[in-house]
Coordinates of C-alpha atoms and ligand atoms in Angstrom, one line a residue:
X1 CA -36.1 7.6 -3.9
X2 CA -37.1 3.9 -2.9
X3 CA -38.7 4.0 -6.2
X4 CA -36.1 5.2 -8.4
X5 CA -33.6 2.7 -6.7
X6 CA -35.7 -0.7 -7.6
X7 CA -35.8 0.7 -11.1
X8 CA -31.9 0.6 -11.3
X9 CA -32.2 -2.7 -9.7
X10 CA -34.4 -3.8 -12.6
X11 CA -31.8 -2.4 -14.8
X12 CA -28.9 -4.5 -13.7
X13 CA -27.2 -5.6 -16.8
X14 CA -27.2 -9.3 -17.8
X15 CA -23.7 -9.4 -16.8
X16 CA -23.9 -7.6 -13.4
X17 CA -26.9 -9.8 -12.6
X18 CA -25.2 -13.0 -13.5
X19 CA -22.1 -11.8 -11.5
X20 CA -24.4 -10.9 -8.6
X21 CA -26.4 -14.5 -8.9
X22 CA -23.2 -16.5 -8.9
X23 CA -22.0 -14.2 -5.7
X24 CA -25.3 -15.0 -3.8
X25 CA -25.1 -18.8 -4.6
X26 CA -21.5 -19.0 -3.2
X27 CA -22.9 -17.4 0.0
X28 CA -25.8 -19.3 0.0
X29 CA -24.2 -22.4 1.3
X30 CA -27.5 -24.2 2.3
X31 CA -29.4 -23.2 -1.3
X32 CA -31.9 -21.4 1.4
X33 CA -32.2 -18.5 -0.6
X34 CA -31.3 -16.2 2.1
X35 CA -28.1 -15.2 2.9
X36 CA -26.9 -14.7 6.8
X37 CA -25.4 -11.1 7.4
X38 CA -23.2 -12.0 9.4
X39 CA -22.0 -14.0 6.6
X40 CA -21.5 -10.7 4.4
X41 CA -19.7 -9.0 7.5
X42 CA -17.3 -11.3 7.8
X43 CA -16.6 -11.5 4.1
X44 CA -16.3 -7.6 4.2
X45 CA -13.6 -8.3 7.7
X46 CA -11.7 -10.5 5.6
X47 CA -11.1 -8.0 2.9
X48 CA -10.2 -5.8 5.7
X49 CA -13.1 -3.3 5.2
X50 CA -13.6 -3.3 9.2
X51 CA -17.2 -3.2 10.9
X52 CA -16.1 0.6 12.1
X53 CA -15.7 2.1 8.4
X54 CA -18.0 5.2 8.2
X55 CA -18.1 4.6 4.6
X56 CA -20.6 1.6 5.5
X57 CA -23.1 3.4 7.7
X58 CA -25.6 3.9 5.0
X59 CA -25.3 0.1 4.2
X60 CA -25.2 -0.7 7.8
X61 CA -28.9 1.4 7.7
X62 CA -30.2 -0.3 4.5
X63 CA -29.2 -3.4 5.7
X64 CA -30.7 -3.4 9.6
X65 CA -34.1 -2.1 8.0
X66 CA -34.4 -4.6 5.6
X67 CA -33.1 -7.9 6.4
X68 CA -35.9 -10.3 7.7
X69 CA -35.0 -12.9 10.7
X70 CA -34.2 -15.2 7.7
X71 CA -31.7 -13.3 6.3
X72 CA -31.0 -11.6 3.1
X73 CA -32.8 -12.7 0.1
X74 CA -31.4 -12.2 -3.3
X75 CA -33.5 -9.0 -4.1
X76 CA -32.1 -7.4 -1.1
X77 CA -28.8 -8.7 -1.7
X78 CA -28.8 -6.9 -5.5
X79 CA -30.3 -3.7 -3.7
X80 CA -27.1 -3.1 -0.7
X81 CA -24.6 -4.3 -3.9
X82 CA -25.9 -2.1 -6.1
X83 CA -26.5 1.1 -3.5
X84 CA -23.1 0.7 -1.9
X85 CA -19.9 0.7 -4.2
X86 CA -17.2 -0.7 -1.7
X87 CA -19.4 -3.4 -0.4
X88 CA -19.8 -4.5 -3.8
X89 CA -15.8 -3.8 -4.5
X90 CA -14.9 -5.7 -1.7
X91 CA -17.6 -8.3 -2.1
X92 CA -16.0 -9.5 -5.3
X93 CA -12.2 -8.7 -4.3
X94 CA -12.5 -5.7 -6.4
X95 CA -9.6 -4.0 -4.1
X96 CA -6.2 -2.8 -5.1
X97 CA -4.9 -6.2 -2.6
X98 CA -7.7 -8.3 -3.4
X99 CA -6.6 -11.4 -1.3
X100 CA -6.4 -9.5 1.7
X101 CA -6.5 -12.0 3.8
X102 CA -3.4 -14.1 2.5
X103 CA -1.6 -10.9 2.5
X104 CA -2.0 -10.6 5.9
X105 CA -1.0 -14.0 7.0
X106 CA 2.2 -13.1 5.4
X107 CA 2.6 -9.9 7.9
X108 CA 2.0 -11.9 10.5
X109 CA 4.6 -13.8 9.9
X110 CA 7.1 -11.3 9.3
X111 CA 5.5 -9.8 12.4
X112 CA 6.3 -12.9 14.7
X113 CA 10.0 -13.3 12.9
X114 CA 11.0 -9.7 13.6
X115 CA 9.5 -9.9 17.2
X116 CA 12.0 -11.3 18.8
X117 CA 14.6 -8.8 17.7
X118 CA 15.6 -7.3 21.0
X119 CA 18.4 -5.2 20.4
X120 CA 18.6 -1.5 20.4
X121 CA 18.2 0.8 23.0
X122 CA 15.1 2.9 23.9
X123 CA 15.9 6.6 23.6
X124 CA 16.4 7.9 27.1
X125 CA 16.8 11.6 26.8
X126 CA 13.5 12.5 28.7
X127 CA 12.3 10.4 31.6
X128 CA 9.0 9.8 29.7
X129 CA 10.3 7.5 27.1
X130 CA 13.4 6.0 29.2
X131 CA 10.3 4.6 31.0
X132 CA 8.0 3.5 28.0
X133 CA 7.8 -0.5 28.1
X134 CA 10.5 -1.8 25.5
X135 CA 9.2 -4.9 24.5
X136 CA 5.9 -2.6 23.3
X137 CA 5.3 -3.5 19.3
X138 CA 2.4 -2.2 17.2
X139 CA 1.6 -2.6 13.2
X140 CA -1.0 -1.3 11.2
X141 CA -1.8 -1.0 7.4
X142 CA -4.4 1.0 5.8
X143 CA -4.7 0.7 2.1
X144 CA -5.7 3.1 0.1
X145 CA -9.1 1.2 -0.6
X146 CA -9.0 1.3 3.2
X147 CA -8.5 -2.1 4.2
X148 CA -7.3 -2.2 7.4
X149 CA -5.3 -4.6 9.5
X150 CA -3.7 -4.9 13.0
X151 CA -1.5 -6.7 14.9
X152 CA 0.3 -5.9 18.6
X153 CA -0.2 -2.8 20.8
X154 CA -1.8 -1.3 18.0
X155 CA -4.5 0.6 20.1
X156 CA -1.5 2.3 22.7
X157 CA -0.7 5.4 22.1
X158 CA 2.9 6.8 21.3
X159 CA 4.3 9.9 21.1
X160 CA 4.6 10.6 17.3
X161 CA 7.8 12.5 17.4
X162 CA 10.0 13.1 14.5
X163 CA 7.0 11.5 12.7
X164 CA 5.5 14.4 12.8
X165 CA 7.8 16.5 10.3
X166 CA 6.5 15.0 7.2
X167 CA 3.0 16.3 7.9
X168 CA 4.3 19.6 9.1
X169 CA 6.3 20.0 5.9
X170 CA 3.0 19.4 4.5
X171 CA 0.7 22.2 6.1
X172 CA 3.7 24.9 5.5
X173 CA 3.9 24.0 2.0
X174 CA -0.2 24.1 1.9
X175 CA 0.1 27.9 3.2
X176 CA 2.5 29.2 1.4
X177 CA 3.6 26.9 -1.0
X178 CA 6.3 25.7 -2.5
X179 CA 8.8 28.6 -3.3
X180 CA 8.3 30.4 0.2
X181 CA 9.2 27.2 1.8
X182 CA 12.0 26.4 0.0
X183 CA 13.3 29.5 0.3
X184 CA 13.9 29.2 4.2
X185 CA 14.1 25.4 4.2
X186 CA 16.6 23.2 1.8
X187 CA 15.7 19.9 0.4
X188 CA 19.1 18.1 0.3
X189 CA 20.3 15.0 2.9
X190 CA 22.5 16.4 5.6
X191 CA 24.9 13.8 6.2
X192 CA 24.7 14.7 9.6
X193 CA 22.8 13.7 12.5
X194 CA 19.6 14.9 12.7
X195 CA 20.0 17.8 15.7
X196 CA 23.6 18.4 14.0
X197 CA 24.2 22.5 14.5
X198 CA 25.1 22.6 10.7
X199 CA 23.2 24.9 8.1
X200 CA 23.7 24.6 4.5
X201 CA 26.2 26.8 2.2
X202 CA 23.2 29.5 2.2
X203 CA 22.6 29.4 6.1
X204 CA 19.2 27.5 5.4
X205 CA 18.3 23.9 7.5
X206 CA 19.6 21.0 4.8
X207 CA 15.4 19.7 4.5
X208 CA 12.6 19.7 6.9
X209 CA 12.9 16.0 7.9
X210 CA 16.2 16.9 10.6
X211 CA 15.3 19.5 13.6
X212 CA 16.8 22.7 12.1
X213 CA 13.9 22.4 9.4
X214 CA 11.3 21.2 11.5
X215 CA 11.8 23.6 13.4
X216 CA 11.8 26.0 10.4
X217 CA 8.5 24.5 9.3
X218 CA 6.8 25.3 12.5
X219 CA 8.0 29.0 12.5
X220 CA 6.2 29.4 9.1
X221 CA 2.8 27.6 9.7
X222 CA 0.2 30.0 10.7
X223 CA 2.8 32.3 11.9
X224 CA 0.3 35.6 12.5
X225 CA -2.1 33.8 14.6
X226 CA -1.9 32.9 18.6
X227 CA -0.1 30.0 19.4
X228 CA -3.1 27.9 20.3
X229 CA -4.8 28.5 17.3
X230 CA -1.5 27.4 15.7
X231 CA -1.4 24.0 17.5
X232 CA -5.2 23.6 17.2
X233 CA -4.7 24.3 13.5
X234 CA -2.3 21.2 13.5
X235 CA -4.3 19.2 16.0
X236 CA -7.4 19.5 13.6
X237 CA -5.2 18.4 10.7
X238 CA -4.2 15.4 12.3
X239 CA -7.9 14.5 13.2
X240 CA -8.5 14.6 9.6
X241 CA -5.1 12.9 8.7
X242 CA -6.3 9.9 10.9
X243 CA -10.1 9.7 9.6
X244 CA -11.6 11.5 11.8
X245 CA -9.9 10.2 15.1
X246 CA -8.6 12.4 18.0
X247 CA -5.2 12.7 18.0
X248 CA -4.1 13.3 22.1
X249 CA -1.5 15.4 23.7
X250 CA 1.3 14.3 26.4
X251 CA 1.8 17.5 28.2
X252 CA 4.7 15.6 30.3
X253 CA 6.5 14.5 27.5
X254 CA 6.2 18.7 26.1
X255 CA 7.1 19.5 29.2
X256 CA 10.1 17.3 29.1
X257 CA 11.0 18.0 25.7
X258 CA 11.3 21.8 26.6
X259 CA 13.4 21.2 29.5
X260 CA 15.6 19.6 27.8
X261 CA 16.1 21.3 24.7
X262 CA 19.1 22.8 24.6
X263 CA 20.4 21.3 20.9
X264 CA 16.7 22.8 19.4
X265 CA 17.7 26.0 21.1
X266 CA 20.7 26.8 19.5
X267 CA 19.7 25.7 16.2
X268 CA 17.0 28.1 16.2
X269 CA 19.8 30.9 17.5
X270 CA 21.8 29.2 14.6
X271 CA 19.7 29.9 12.3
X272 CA 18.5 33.4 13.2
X273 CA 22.3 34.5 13.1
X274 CA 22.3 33.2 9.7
X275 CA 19.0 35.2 8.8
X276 CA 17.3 32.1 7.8
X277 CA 14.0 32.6 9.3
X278 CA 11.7 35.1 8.1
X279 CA 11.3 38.2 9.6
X280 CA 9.5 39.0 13.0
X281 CA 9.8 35.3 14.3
X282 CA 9.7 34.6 17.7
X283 CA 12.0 31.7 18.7
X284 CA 10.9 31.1 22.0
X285 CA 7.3 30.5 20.3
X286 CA 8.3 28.8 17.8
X287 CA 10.5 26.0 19.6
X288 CA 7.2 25.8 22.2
X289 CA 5.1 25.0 18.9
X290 CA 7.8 22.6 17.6
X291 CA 8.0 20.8 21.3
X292 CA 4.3 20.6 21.2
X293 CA 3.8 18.7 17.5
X294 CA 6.7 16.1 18.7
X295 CA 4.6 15.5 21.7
X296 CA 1.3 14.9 19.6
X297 CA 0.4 11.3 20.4
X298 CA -1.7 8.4 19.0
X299 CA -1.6 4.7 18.0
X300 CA -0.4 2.7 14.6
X301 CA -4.0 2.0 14.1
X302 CA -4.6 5.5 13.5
X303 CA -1.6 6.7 12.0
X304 CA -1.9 3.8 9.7
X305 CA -4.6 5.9 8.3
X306 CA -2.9 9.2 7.8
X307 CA 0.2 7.0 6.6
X308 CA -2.6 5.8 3.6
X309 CA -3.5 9.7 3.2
X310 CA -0.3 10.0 1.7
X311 CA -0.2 7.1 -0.5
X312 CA -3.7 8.0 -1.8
X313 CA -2.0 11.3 -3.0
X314 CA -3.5 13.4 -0.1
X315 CA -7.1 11.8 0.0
X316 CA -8.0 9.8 3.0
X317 CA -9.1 6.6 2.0
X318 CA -11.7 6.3 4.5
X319 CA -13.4 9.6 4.5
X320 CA -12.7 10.6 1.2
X321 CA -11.3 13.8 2.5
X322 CA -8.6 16.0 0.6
X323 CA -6.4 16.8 3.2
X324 CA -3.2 18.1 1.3
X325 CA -2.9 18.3 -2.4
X326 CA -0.9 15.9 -4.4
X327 CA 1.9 17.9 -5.8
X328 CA 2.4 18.6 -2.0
X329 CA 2.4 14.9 -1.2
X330 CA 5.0 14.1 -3.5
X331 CA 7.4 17.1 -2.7
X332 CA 6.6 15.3 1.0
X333 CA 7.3 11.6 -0.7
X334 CA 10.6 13.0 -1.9
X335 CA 12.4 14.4 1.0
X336 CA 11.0 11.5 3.4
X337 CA 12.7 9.2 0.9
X338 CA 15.8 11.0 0.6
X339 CA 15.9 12.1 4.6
X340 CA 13.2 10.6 6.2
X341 CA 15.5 7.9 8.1
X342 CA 18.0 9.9 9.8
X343 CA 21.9 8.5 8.8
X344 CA 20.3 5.5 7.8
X345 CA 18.4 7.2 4.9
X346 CA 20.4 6.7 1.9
X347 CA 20.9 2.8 3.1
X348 CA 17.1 2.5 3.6
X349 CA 16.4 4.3 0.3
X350 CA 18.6 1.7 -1.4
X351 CA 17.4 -1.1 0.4
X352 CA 14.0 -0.7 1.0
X353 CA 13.2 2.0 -1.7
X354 CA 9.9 3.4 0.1
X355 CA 8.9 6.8 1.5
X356 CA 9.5 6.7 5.6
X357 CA 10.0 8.5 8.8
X358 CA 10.8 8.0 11.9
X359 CA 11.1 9.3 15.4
X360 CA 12.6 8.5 18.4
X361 CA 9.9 6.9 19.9
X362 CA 10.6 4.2 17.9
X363 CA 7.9 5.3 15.6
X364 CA 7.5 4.6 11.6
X365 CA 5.5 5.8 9.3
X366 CA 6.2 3.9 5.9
X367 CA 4.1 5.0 2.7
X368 CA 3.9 2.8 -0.2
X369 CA 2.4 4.9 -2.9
X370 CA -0.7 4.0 -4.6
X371 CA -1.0 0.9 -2.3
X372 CA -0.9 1.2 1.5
X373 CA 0.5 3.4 4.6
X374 CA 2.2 1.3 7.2
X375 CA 2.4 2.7 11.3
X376 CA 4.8 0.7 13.0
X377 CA 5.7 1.4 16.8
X378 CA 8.5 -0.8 18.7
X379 CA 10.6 1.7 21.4
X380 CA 14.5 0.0 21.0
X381 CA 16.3 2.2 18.1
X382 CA 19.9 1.6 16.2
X383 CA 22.7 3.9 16.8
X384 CA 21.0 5.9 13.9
X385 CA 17.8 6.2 16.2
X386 CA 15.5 4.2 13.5
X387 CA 13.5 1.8 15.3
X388 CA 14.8 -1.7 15.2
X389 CA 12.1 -3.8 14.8
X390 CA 10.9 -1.3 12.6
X391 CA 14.0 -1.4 9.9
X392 CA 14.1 -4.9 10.0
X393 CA 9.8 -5.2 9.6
X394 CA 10.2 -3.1 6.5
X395 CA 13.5 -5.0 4.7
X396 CA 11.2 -8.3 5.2
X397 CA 8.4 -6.8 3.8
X398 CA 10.2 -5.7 0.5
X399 CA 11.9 -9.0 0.1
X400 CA 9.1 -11.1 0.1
X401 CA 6.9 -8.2 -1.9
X402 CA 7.5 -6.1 -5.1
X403 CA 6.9 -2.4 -3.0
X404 CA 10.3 -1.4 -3.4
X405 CA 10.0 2.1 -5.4
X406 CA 12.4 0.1 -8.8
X407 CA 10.9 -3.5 -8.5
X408 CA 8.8 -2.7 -11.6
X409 CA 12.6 -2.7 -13.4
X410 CA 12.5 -6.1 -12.8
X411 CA 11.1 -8.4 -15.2
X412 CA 12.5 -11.8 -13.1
X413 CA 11.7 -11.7 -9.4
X414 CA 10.4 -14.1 -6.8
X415 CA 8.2 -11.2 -5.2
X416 CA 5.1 -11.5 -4.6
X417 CA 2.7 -8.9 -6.3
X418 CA 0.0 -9.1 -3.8
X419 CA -2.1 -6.2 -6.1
X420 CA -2.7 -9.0 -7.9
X421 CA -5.3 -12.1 -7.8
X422 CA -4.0 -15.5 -6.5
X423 CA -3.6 -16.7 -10.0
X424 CA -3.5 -13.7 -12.0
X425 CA 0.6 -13.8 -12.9
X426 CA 0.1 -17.4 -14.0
X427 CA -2.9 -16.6 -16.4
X428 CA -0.8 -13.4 -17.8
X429 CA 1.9 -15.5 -18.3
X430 CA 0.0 -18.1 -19.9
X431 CA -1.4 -16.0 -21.9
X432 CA 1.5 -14.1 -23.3
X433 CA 2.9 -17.7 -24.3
X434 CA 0.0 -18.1 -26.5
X435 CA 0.3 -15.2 -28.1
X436 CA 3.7 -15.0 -28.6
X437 CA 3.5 -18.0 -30.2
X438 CA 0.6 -16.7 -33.0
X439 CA 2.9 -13.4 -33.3
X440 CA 6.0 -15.4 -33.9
X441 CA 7.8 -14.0 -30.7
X442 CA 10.4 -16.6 -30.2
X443 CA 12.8 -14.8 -27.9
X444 CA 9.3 -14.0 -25.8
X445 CA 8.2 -17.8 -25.4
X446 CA 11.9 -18.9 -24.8
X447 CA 11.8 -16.1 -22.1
X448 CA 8.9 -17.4 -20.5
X449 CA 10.0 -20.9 -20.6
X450 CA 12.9 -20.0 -18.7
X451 CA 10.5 -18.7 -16.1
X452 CA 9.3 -22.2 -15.8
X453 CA 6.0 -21.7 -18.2
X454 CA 5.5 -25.4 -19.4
X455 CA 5.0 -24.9 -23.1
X456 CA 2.3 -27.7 -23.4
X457 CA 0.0 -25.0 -21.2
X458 CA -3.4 -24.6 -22.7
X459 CA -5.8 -21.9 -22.0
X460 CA -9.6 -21.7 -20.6
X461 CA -10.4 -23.2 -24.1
X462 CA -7.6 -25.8 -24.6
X463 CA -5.7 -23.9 -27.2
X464 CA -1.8 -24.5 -26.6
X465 CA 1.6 -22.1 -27.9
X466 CA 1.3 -24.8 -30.4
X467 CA -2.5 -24.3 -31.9
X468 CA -1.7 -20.7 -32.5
X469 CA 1.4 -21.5 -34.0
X470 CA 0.1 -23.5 -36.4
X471 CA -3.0 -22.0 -37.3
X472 CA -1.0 -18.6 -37.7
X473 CA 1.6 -19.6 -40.0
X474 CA 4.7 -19.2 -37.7
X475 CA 7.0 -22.3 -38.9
X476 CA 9.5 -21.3 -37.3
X477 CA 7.7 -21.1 -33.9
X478 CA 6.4 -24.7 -34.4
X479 CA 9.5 -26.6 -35.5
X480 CA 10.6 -25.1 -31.9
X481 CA 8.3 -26.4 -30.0
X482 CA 8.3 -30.1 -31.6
X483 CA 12.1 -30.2 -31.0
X484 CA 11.0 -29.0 -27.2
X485 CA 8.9 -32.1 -27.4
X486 CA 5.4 -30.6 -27.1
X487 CA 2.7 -32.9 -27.5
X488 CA 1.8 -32.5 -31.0
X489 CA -2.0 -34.0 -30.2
X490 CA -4.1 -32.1 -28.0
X491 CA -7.4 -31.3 -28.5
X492 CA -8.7 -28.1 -28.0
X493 CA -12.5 -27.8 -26.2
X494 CA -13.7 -27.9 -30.2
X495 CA -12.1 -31.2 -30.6
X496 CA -9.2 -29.7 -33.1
X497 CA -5.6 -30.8 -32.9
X498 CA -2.7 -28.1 -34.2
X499 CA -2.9 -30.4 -37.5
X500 CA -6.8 -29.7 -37.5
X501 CA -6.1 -25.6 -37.8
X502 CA -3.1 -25.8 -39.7
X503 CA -5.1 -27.4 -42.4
X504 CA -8.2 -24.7 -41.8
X505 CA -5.7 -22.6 -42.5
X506 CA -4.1 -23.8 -45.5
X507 CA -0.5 -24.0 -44.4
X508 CA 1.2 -26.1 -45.9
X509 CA 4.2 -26.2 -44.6
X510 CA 3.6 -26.9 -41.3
X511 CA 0.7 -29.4 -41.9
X512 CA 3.7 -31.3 -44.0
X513 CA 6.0 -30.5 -40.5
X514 CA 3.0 -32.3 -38.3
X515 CA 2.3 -34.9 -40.1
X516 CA 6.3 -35.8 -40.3
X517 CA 5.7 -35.3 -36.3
X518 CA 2.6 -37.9 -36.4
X519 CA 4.3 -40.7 -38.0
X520 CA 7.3 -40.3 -35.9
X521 CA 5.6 -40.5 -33.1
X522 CA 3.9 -43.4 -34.3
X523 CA 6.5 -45.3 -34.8
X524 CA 8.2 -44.7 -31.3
X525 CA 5.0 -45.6 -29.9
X526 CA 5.1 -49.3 -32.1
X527 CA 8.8 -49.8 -30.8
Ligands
LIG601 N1 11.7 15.9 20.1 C1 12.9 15.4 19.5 C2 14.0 16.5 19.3 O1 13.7 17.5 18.8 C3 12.6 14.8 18.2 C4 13.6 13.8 17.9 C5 13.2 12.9 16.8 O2 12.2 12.2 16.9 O3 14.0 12.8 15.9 O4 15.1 16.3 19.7

């Protein structure tokens, strides 16, 4: 095995070795030729791939058998980059938000600015979240290359309530798919609070994100087996949602919950008058079952996690786990964007344009897909029962970054794209300026000035909008940019002017334009 591996090392290509060299010299600050490991730990920590990721045991292994008490040398260094994929991913920011750490900075920020939001009220219709501390506010992101980040209470745990309807949704539709679900559950917006005793015009719950469907979701998932299979059956589903962490249990707040639950009682009555469950369903059982998933409980830290499940299409990003199929996911994405937020949906769809759900905990799971789950926890809720802080957290984070589900409409925006490197916009735009001006694409490079590109830009190699111009025949692209005022004499890193490749190029007519442009220059400049 050992063997077989140093061969592949041997076999780097030129490229992959050069990339690698040029990565160990950055880290090798001192020119020791060893590199610290703490050194590659904390570079792995800043691109949120956290010391705890089970995806970096076998590195972990390689690494503690291997390093010397000087560090890594460079053969060991090609050895854990080429054995471990992520490290080497996140070693050259080779993840879907590859300056992780800036984005971060930024959620701080909105973190500390929506902190001191205190209004809202914490729900009080059971004793055991009247008493939960208020002022209690947790955030947590997993991406979907499993960089993970933290801030606030984000290792308490919360009861997940209403949060837990999404995932239900999931496992029904996972046994028994979509048209048996569908046909007992609808997948419309109520318009109604979300305990409203209202059915729709064919006596089915309006979707599974308000309690008549939840409740209809629960009656269908494992519905032949004991009830503590069914809720281990769940239980186990959340483990695996949350990478492998143990989801926990708050037997006061079931307890609580059942007491109390006269609205949940007769929906389920509601709905049996109206024949919407299926046959043989015990309603007592099935409320107990419901009661018991609402009273599931763990923190934004780990919810984060099954949050990035779903925007990884069902696969969990850290353990690499299928845990629900991705037509499932979507149907999932769908109705949380359409119902997910109570009375507040349609306003939060508009607004913030992202799959969410919440729960009266003050709980929020927010799924941006193909880029990161977000767990937020803060207690107070709106009259709609969405978590304040929560609401406002998410509008923040979609102003200042393109996630909202219709940014990519828009060509013009001040977001912030933070899937791409630092500079990465600039050099695309840069480069489309060049090329529209060898293609002749005014309307582009008068577009891209008017996003503030300075058309004397040159790329990597010098070359300006004006070189290609000129050297690829487009008059009409060069007059432009002389009446712009472009300077008409930069050198590209061969030492050629615009002049220099219209000539190469034989074209006349705008070697005549230039050298018009020289003299005229010339004689400003002897004024
Ligand atoms: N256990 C709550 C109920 O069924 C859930 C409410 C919620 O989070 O929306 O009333």
């Amino acid at each position: 095995m050992e063997k077989s591996r140093s061969k592949k090392i041997e076999n780097l290509s030129s490229f992959e070795e050069k990339a690698a060299d040029s990565l160990f010299k950055q880290l090798d600050k001192n020119e020791k030729g060893y590199v610290n490991p703490e050194t590659i730990w904390r570079k792995l920590e800043n691109m949120g791939i956290l010391e705890d990721d089970i995806r970096l045991n076998e590195f972990r292994t390689t690494l503690e058998n291997s390093v010397t008490e000087k560090g890594i040398d460079k053969k060991l260094f090609l050895k854990l980059g080429k054995q471990d994929n992520l490290v080497r991913r996140a070693l050259y920011r080779d993840l879907i938000i590859p300056d992780f750490k800036d984005f971060c900075k930024e959620i701080i920020k909105i973190y500390h600015e929506v902190e001191v939001n205190k209004k809202g009220e914490i729900a009080d219709y059971i004793p055991q979240l009247a008493r939960v501390n208020p002022e209690h506010f947790a955030l947590s992101i997993c991406t979907v290359d499993g960089q993970r980040f933290s801030i606030g209470d984000s290792k308490d745990n919360f009861c997940v309530q209403s949060t837990c309807k999404p995932i239900n949704y999931c496992i029904a539709m996972e046994e028994l798919g979509e048209e048996t679900v569908h046909r007992h559950i609808g997948r419309e917006p109520s318009g109604r609070s979300f305990n409203e005793l209202s059915l729709n015009h064919k006596g089915l719950p309006h979707n599974p994100m308000i309690n008549a469907g939840a409740i209809m979701a629960c009656s269908l998932i494992k519905r032949n087996s004991a009830i503590a299979d069914r809720f281990e059956h769940i239980s186990s589903i959340w483990k695996h949602l949350c990478g492998g962490r143990n989801v926990h249990f708050n037997n006061s707040v079931y307890l609580s919950e059942r007491q109390t639950a006269d609205r949940n009682f007769a929906l389920a009555y509601f709905m049996r008058e109206n024949k919407a469950f299926m046959p043989k369903t015990d309603i007592t059982e099935t409320l107990e079952f419901y009661f018991q998933c609402c009273s599931i409980e763990s923190c934004t830290e780990n919810l984060s996690i099954a949050a990035a499940t779903f925007a990884n299409s069902g696969i969990n990003p850290l353990t690499g786990e299928a845990i629900f199929n991705e037509n499932t996911v979507r149907h999932c994405m769908s109705l949380m964007s359409s119902c997910g937020m109570y009375d507040f949906s349609g306003e939060f769809a508009f607004r913030v344009g992202v799959p969410a759900k919440s729960g009266v905990s003050g709980s929020l799971l927010v799924v941006i897909p193909n880029v990161m789950g977000i767990s937020i926890w803060s207690p107070r809720l709106d009259k709609m029962g969405n978590s304040v802080r929560g609401v406002e957290f998410c509008k923040k984070l979609i102003d200042k970054f393109n996630f909202h589900m219709y940014d990519s409409l828009m060509e013009q925006t001040s977001k912030k794209d933070p899937r791409k490197r630092k500079h990465e916009s600039k050099v695309n735009k840069l480069i489309n300026l060049i090329y529209a001006a060898g293609y002749g694409d005014l309307n582009e490079l008068q577009r891209l000035e008017a996003e503030g590109m300075s058309l004397n830009s040159s790329d990597y190699d010098g070359r300006t909008a004006l070189h290609l111009a000129a050297s690829e025949n487009q008059v009409e692209i060069v007059k432009y940019l002389l009446d712009k005022g472009v300077k008409h004499d930069l050198k590209d890193r061969w030492g050629n002017t615009p002049l220099n490749d219209a000539i190469r190029g034989d074209n006349k007519e705008i070697v005549k334009i230039l050298e018009e442009e020289m003299v005229l220059k010339d004689k400003k400049k002897m004024k």
